[in-house]
Short mmCIF file of C-alpha atoms in Angstrom, two decimals:
data_model
loop_
_atom_site.label_atom_id
_atom_site.label_comp_id
_atom_site.label_asym_id
_atom_site.label_seq_id
_atom_site.Cartn_x
_atom_site.Cartn_y
_atom_site.Cartn_z
CA MET A 1 -43.97 13.69 -30.52
CA VAL A 2 -41.27 16.27 -31.16
CA LYS A 3 -38.80 17.76 -28.66
CA ASN A 4 -38.86 21.29 -27.25
CA ASP A 5 -36.54 22.78 -29.89
CA ASN A 6 -38.83 21.47 -32.61
CA ILE A 7 -41.88 22.87 -30.81
CA GLU A 8 -40.23 26.28 -30.92
CA PHE A 9 -39.51 25.72 -34.61
CA LEU A 10 -43.17 24.88 -35.25
CA GLU A 11 -44.26 28.00 -33.42
CA SER A 12 -41.89 30.19 -35.43
CA ARG A 13 -42.84 28.76 -38.84
CA LEU A 14 -46.64 28.46 -38.55
CA PRO A 15 -48.36 31.88 -38.60
CA PHE A 16 -51.58 30.39 -37.24
CA TRP A 17 -49.90 28.96 -34.11
CA HIS A 18 -51.17 31.66 -31.75
CA ASP A 19 -54.69 31.26 -33.14
CA LEU A 20 -54.84 27.62 -32.06
CA THR A 21 -56.46 26.52 -28.83
CA GLU A 22 -54.23 24.79 -26.28
CA GLU A 23 -55.90 21.51 -27.18
CA GLN A 24 -55.15 22.07 -30.87
CA LYS A 25 -51.53 22.99 -30.11
CA ASN A 26 -51.08 19.81 -28.10
CA LEU A 27 -52.66 17.77 -30.89
CA LEU A 28 -50.33 19.31 -33.44
CA ILE A 29 -47.26 18.68 -31.27
CA SER A 30 -48.20 15.06 -30.54
CA SER A 31 -48.84 14.39 -34.24
CA SER A 32 -45.57 15.91 -35.50
CA THR A 33 -42.52 13.81 -36.25
CA VAL A 34 -39.02 14.49 -37.55
CA GLY A 35 -38.18 12.80 -40.85
CA HIS A 36 -34.69 12.24 -42.24
CA TYR A 37 -34.22 11.82 -45.99
CA GLU A 38 -31.06 11.22 -47.98
CA LYS A 39 -30.37 13.04 -51.24
CA GLY A 40 -32.56 11.62 -53.99
CA GLN A 41 -35.00 9.90 -51.63
CA SER A 42 -38.66 10.30 -52.51
CA ILE A 43 -41.02 11.72 -49.91
CA THR A 44 -44.27 11.49 -51.80
CA GLY A 45 -45.39 10.79 -55.34
CA TYR A 46 -48.18 9.65 -57.60
CA ASN A 47 -50.85 7.58 -55.83
CA SER A 48 -48.81 7.58 -52.62
CA GLU A 49 -50.27 8.13 -49.19
CA CYS A 50 -50.90 11.77 -48.32
CA VAL A 51 -48.01 12.79 -46.06
CA GLY A 52 -49.47 15.91 -44.50
CA LEU A 53 -47.90 19.31 -43.93
CA ILE A 54 -44.10 19.44 -44.25
CA ILE A 55 -41.73 22.03 -42.80
CA VAL A 56 -38.10 21.85 -43.88
CA LYS A 57 -35.55 22.15 -41.07
CA THR A 58 -32.38 21.55 -43.10
CA GLY A 59 -31.72 20.76 -46.74
CA THR A 60 -33.82 21.36 -49.84
CA LEU A 61 -36.86 19.61 -51.29
CA ARG A 62 -37.62 19.58 -55.01
CA ILE A 63 -41.24 19.53 -56.16
CA TYR A 64 -41.72 18.32 -59.72
CA MET A 65 -44.11 16.83 -62.24
CA THR A 66 -43.56 14.14 -64.85
CA SER A 67 -44.84 13.79 -68.40
CA GLU A 68 -46.26 10.59 -69.88
CA ASP A 69 -42.84 9.77 -71.33
CA GLY A 70 -41.19 10.17 -67.93
CA ARG A 71 -39.64 13.59 -68.46
CA GLU A 72 -39.38 15.63 -65.27
CA VAL A 73 -39.77 19.35 -64.73
CA THR A 74 -39.02 21.15 -61.49
CA LEU A 75 -41.89 23.35 -60.30
CA TYR A 76 -40.17 24.93 -57.31
CA ARG A 77 -37.97 24.14 -54.32
CA ILE A 78 -38.64 24.23 -50.58
CA GLU A 79 -35.77 25.68 -48.55
CA PRO A 80 -35.08 25.54 -44.77
CA GLY A 81 -37.85 27.19 -42.76
CA GLU A 82 -40.37 26.93 -45.60
CA VAL A 83 -43.59 24.92 -45.62
CA CYS A 84 -44.78 22.47 -48.26
CA VAL A 85 -48.54 22.35 -48.60
CA PHE A 86 -48.76 20.15 -51.72
CA SER A 87 -47.73 17.20 -49.54
CA ALA A 88 -51.15 17.66 -47.91
CA SER A 89 -53.07 17.81 -51.17
CA CYS A 90 -55.60 15.30 -49.83
CA VAL A 91 -56.74 18.01 -47.42
CA LEU A 92 -56.95 20.73 -50.06
CA LYS A 93 -59.58 19.23 -52.33
CA THR A 94 -59.01 21.89 -54.99
CA ILE A 95 -55.53 20.45 -55.73
CA ASN A 96 -56.25 17.69 -58.23
CA PHE A 97 -52.97 17.21 -60.06
CA ASP A 98 -50.09 14.99 -59.04
CA VAL A 99 -46.70 16.26 -57.93
CA TYR A 100 -43.64 14.45 -56.68
CA ILE A 101 -41.46 15.53 -53.78
CA VAL A 102 -37.84 14.43 -53.50
CA ALA A 103 -34.93 15.42 -51.28
CA GLN A 104 -32.55 17.47 -53.42
CA SER A 105 -30.02 17.23 -50.59
CA GLU A 106 -29.94 15.47 -47.24
CA CYS A 107 -32.97 16.79 -45.35
CA TYR A 108 -34.48 16.89 -41.91
CA ILE A 109 -38.13 17.84 -41.99
CA LEU A 110 -41.04 18.17 -39.58
CA GLU A 111 -44.10 16.25 -40.72
CA ILE A 112 -47.59 17.02 -39.42
CA ASP A 113 -49.68 13.98 -40.32
CA SER A 114 -52.55 14.44 -42.74
CA LEU A 115 -55.32 13.42 -40.30
CA THR A 116 -54.26 16.06 -37.78
CA PHE A 117 -53.82 18.73 -40.41
CA SER A 118 -57.22 17.86 -41.88
CA GLN A 119 -58.85 18.18 -38.45
CA LEU A 120 -57.22 21.55 -37.76
CA PHE A 121 -58.08 22.68 -41.29
CA LYS A 122 -61.77 21.98 -40.63
CA GLU A 123 -61.89 23.31 -37.06
CA ASN A 124 -59.82 26.49 -37.31
CA MET A 125 -60.39 29.11 -40.00
CA HIS A 126 -56.87 30.51 -39.52
CA VAL A 127 -55.38 27.15 -40.53
CA GLU A 128 -57.69 27.00 -43.55
CA LEU A 129 -56.83 30.54 -44.66
CA TYR A 130 -53.10 29.90 -44.26
CA ALA A 131 -53.26 26.68 -46.28
CA TYR A 132 -55.10 28.31 -49.18
CA LYS A 133 -52.83 31.37 -49.09
CA LEU A 134 -49.74 29.16 -49.26
CA ALA A 135 -51.26 27.04 -52.02
CA THR A 136 -52.00 30.19 -54.04
CA GLU A 137 -48.42 31.38 -53.66
CA ARG A 138 -47.10 28.00 -54.79
CA PHE A 139 -49.44 27.95 -57.78
CA SER A 140 -47.79 31.22 -58.83
CA ASP A 141 -44.45 29.39 -58.78
CA VAL A 142 -45.95 26.56 -60.82
CA MET A 143 -47.35 28.97 -63.41
CA TRP A 144 -43.99 30.72 -63.69
CA SER A 145 -42.29 27.36 -64.35
CA MET A 146 -44.86 26.46 -66.99
CA GLN A 147 -44.43 29.86 -68.63
CA GLN A 148 -40.68 29.32 -68.84
CA ILE A 149 -41.13 25.95 -70.51
CA LEU A 150 -43.82 27.05 -72.95
CA PHE A 151 -42.67 30.52 -73.94
CA THR A 152 -38.96 30.88 -73.17
CA SER A 153 -36.24 29.63 -75.52
CA PHE A 154 -34.07 26.86 -74.14
CA ASP A 155 -30.83 28.83 -74.12
CA LYS A 156 -32.48 31.42 -71.85
CA ARG A 157 -33.92 28.74 -69.57
CA LEU A 158 -30.58 27.01 -69.21
CA ALA A 159 -28.69 30.25 -68.62
CA SER A 160 -31.26 31.28 -66.00
CA PHE A 161 -30.96 27.90 -64.27
CA LEU A 162 -27.15 28.07 -64.12
CA LEU A 163 -27.20 31.61 -62.74
CA ASP A 164 -29.84 30.71 -60.15
CA GLU A 165 -27.85 27.67 -59.03
CA SER A 166 -24.73 29.80 -58.71
CA LEU A 167 -26.65 32.29 -56.58
CA ASN A 168 -28.19 29.56 -54.40
CA THR A 169 -24.91 27.76 -53.79
CA GLY A 170 -22.74 30.87 -53.58
CA SER A 171 -20.28 29.38 -56.05
CA ASP A 172 -19.48 29.51 -59.76
CA ILE A 173 -18.64 25.80 -59.63
CA LEU A 174 -21.76 23.65 -59.88
CA TYR A 175 -21.52 19.96 -59.04
CA ILE A 176 -24.40 18.72 -61.12
CA THR A 177 -24.83 16.31 -64.03
CA HIS A 178 -26.47 16.99 -67.38
CA GLU A 179 -29.18 14.48 -66.44
CA GLU A 180 -29.98 16.37 -63.24
CA ILE A 181 -30.19 19.67 -65.12
CA ALA A 182 -32.56 18.08 -67.64
CA LYS A 183 -34.89 17.07 -64.80
CA HIS A 184 -34.92 20.61 -63.44
CA VAL A 185 -35.57 22.40 -66.73
CA GLY A 186 -37.93 19.86 -68.28
CA SER A 187 -35.83 18.80 -71.24
CA ALA A 188 -33.85 15.83 -72.53
CA ARG A 189 -30.28 15.19 -71.41
CA GLU A 190 -29.07 15.31 -75.01
CA VAL A 191 -30.55 18.78 -75.49
CA VAL A 192 -28.90 20.00 -72.29
CA SER A 193 -25.55 18.57 -73.35
CA ARG A 194 -25.69 20.24 -76.76
CA MET A 195 -26.53 23.63 -75.29
CA LEU A 196 -23.84 23.34 -72.61
CA LYS A 197 -21.32 22.48 -75.31
CA TYR A 198 -22.37 25.63 -77.16
CA PHE A 199 -22.02 27.67 -73.95
CA SER A 200 -18.57 26.14 -73.49
CA ASN A 201 -17.49 26.97 -77.04
CA GLU A 202 -18.64 30.55 -76.45
CA GLY A 203 -16.54 30.81 -73.29
CA MET A 204 -19.47 31.04 -70.88
CA VAL A 205 -18.88 27.79 -68.98
CA GLY A 206 -16.25 25.14 -68.48
CA LEU A 207 -17.31 21.49 -68.55
CA SER A 208 -15.94 18.44 -66.80
CA ARG A 209 -17.46 15.22 -65.50
CA GLY A 210 -20.17 16.02 -62.95
CA LYS A 211 -19.11 19.66 -62.78
CA ILE A 212 -19.88 22.93 -64.56
CA THR A 213 -17.81 26.05 -63.98
CA ILE A 214 -19.35 29.40 -64.89
CA THR A 215 -16.58 31.42 -66.50
CA ASN A 216 -18.49 34.40 -67.87
CA LYS A 217 -21.63 35.43 -65.98
CA GLY A 218 -21.99 38.55 -68.08
CA ARG A 219 -22.41 36.50 -71.25
CA LEU A 220 -24.93 34.23 -69.55
CA ARG A 221 -26.93 37.21 -68.30
CA SER A 222 -26.94 38.69 -71.79
CA LEU A 223 -29.03 35.70 -72.91
CA LEU A 224 -31.83 36.53 -70.49
#
């Protein structure tokens, strides 16, 4: 059972809160726990137990898929205050593909167990509508990611990723490896390294071990 500050957090992040009965609110509170995950720690994955609904308090979660050869592609990220519904895919029967969830940074999350969420989903139409609305929004993110991979040239995808990371971190210095970038953009590390070397030769970025410095955002934007 969570503490009072987490109850307030639940209330502020779940639009259906005020449409729950007092009994349902108490059930949700008693079934919610705080989880702590280190960077790189998996939260759920293929054939793993259904976690339930996740709300991020601090940190960032990365949701991704893998190909048969083990290549990863990031579908979207969950930031503080946002809700992850794919972690409760066992409740939403229409979700029949497998995604992985990993902590991109150290995270504290609120977890509403799958049995409770399933019960509320069946009993309260506002919970059901919210879950499907959120799933629809996330599918839009998934489709955008797939579109980028299928129809956008790799130089544009990489430039877009670097610019987005700079915006998210508020810095032109990105502490990230070529392997990590490859997982985000759905490519091989060697391909990422070759394109980064080209960007470096063109004066767009500076490269050093575990670090990329954006030196010319205008040139990167011109690729988009």
